Amino acid sequence: MASQEMEQLVRREYKEGFVTDIESDTIPPGLDEGTIAFISQKKGEPEWMLEWRLKAYHQWLKMTPPSWAHLDYPAIDYQAISYFSAPKRPEDGPQSLDEVDPKLLETYEKLGIPLHERAALAGVAVDAVFDSVSVTTTFKEKLGEAGVIFCSISEAIRDYPELIKQYLGTVVPVADNYFAALNSAVFTDGSFVFVPEGVTCPMELSTYFRINAANTGQFERTLIICESRAQVSYLEGCTAPQRDENQLHAAVVELVALEDAYIKYSTVQNWYPGDEDGKGGIYNFVTKRGDCRGDRSRISWTQVETGSAITWKYPSCVLRGKDSIGEFYSVAVTNGRQQADTGTKMIHIGEGTRSYIVSKGISAGRSNQSYRGLVKIGPRAKGARNFTQCDSLLIGDQCGAHTFPYQEIGNSTATVEHEATTSKIGEDQLFYCQSRGISEEDAVSMIVNGFCKDVFQELPMEFAVEAEALLNVTLEGAVG
Amino acid sequence: MLEVKDLHVTVEGKEILKGLSLTVKAGEVHAIMGPNGAGKSTLSAVIAGKEGYEVTSGTITFEGQDVLEMEIEERALAGMLLGFQYPVEIPGVKNIYLLKAALNAQRAANGQADIPAPEFMKLIKSKIAEMKMDASFLQRAVNEGFSGGEKKRNEILQMLVLQPKLAMLDEIDSGLDIDAMRIVADGVNSLRAADRGILLVTHYQRLLDYIIPDHVHVLVDGRIAKSGDKELAKELESRGYDWVVEETAA
């Protein structure tokens, strides 16, 4: 295929994107102690929380943004950002699906999102969505019976201060990195999950989340705690396209797994990637870390990243407990001018700890993608094992894929394996499928989905189907 | 059914086919033979629509349609199917999935709905039995880790499922042991039908012991130098290609 032709076809618009007017009592742009006090007060937080935020703010002032990532973007003016907007009132949203952009609905259709969720996702006033309200109530009752706490982080700060004090910032310390410090100072939104000892959460926390928290914030803070022998599967984000007025997103996610606990955290990220020149896309700087604090605990990250102009994200595991397990399964797709620097860190501290990394990167258009992974094995981590598989697939000849694996092995009994491949989507593979009567677009989607299979099978079932559809939508027109 | 007229094809500026003409009628089996580098595989690749082959002059028509104007998949949907000499591996894509996608693409082109799952399974089971393939093949990724013989059997399996009007088989015998060759040949023979044309590209006569062709063509230096029946293939077997080359030069 001629590269010129390829280039032409790679240019696609984010036709799924849409803009809604944001009506809120937004405070003027700028960040100082007053801003933080305002946020804390608006959220009705206790004094200790304000102090915690201010401490983070002062740390942040002393820090500089990281420059090591393989990303290119203009300096961010933090004083030009508005740090608080009140949640939208239901009456300001569309009152029924008839008022929603038909193109958006078409995308939901393509993604196979269940009918009863579409209205909620499109921001239709909740009162108008009878189905999802009843669904939600049922969920709440079920979770309550099991003793699982699932609420917004703001509610948790008010209602469960002891748990917050005990766990918040213990996995990602306030001064961990520039963006985490900023988040700690100004976070306004996010979720809190607490699964008590011996309890297996009776449902995937995905469906609930998608219905109720589709309008996610700019600085999200999530904290998930699984006590001994507890288990939870949590799904963040949504295949539905999301656009946001706020260009900078800096979320922090902390996971704590005690003895024999298992946390499965799946993400599907589809933020607006910007126009053809990469303008207007979301900058996504995320700190996600799980702490396998207890023996035999297990934390598993699965992510499908298709959106954002800039992605800076390394979901990590600190394997403290003996025989604990950390997993990272990732599919990242970049098209247009998107840039992604993503990967994971597996920090082996305890004896017999194991980690498993499968990263699949797909680059199309003029996008650039890097895998950055650290495997660190401490002196006490006797018999620790890591397996890393890192594959890149290139579509067209104007995109880039880079791999930066770091290994720090402080222990001679450790076993570390790394496999990496980079391949171009084979014209031979395309020709083979097409010569069987399969259209080029279907052939690309078949090949790409085959490439991602190892990761998709880690996603919750119904979500894997949506993720495949999402991949197809994202790469629509990536190849002639 | 297939009519190739005075076909000239260049690859990377080098002329490979220099005025090839060939007519394949329904119900006929044609074997294209010839020394290495004569352009045998180029012919089937051009008919299937592979990139990188420039047709500088000549025509290819299939059932009255101008093949050179058709997209790759349109050619397949029109009924021309190429069995590859070196089928490519597609990691992560199950064999059964490819078969189903191909069959449904064909059905869609004919205005039919997707094949119901039970009907598809029944069809596939009978076809894999015919190719003496284990059912586990269906669950494996397309051609991944297949032996040479398994790949070739898989190509024929696709033909049996898709039932093309014109089956083109490029060096389907290469790399096969005698048992695998028999199975592949049986598969091809079962494709023989009054409404189907078969084009076999082969370097060796031995395949033609199992699949008896109606016509044999010797391709030398981009043109058909000699045509005959199965006896010609036998003559090539005993005398080699040199005499045809010399005859052509003379």
XYZ file of C-alpha atoms in Angstrom, chain A residues 2 17 38 53 58 80 90 92 162 182 187 194 199 222 244 300 306 333 387 424 451 464 473 479:
24
model
C 1.388 3.378 -0.951
C -16.474 13.554 20.349
C -12.314 26.661 49.101
C -4.043 18.914 51.288
C 3.624 22.943 49.848
C -4.524 29.178 34.268
C -29.850 17.199 36.693
C -29.285 21.298 33.221
C -10.635 6.472 60.358
C -0.920 18.281 42.774
C -8.588 16.382 44.220
C -13.688 -1.030 51.228
C -15.835 -10.902 51.690
C -9.515 6.580 44.177
C -13.848 17.366 28.947
C -3.971 -7.147 38.776
C -7.249 4.537 23.411
C -3.649 2.399 20.951
C 7.994 -12.311 33.171
C 4.319 -3.854 11.223
C -2.693 -9.115 18.611
C -13.929 -7.395 26.553
C -13.809 2.562 16.310
C -5.657 1.688 7.007
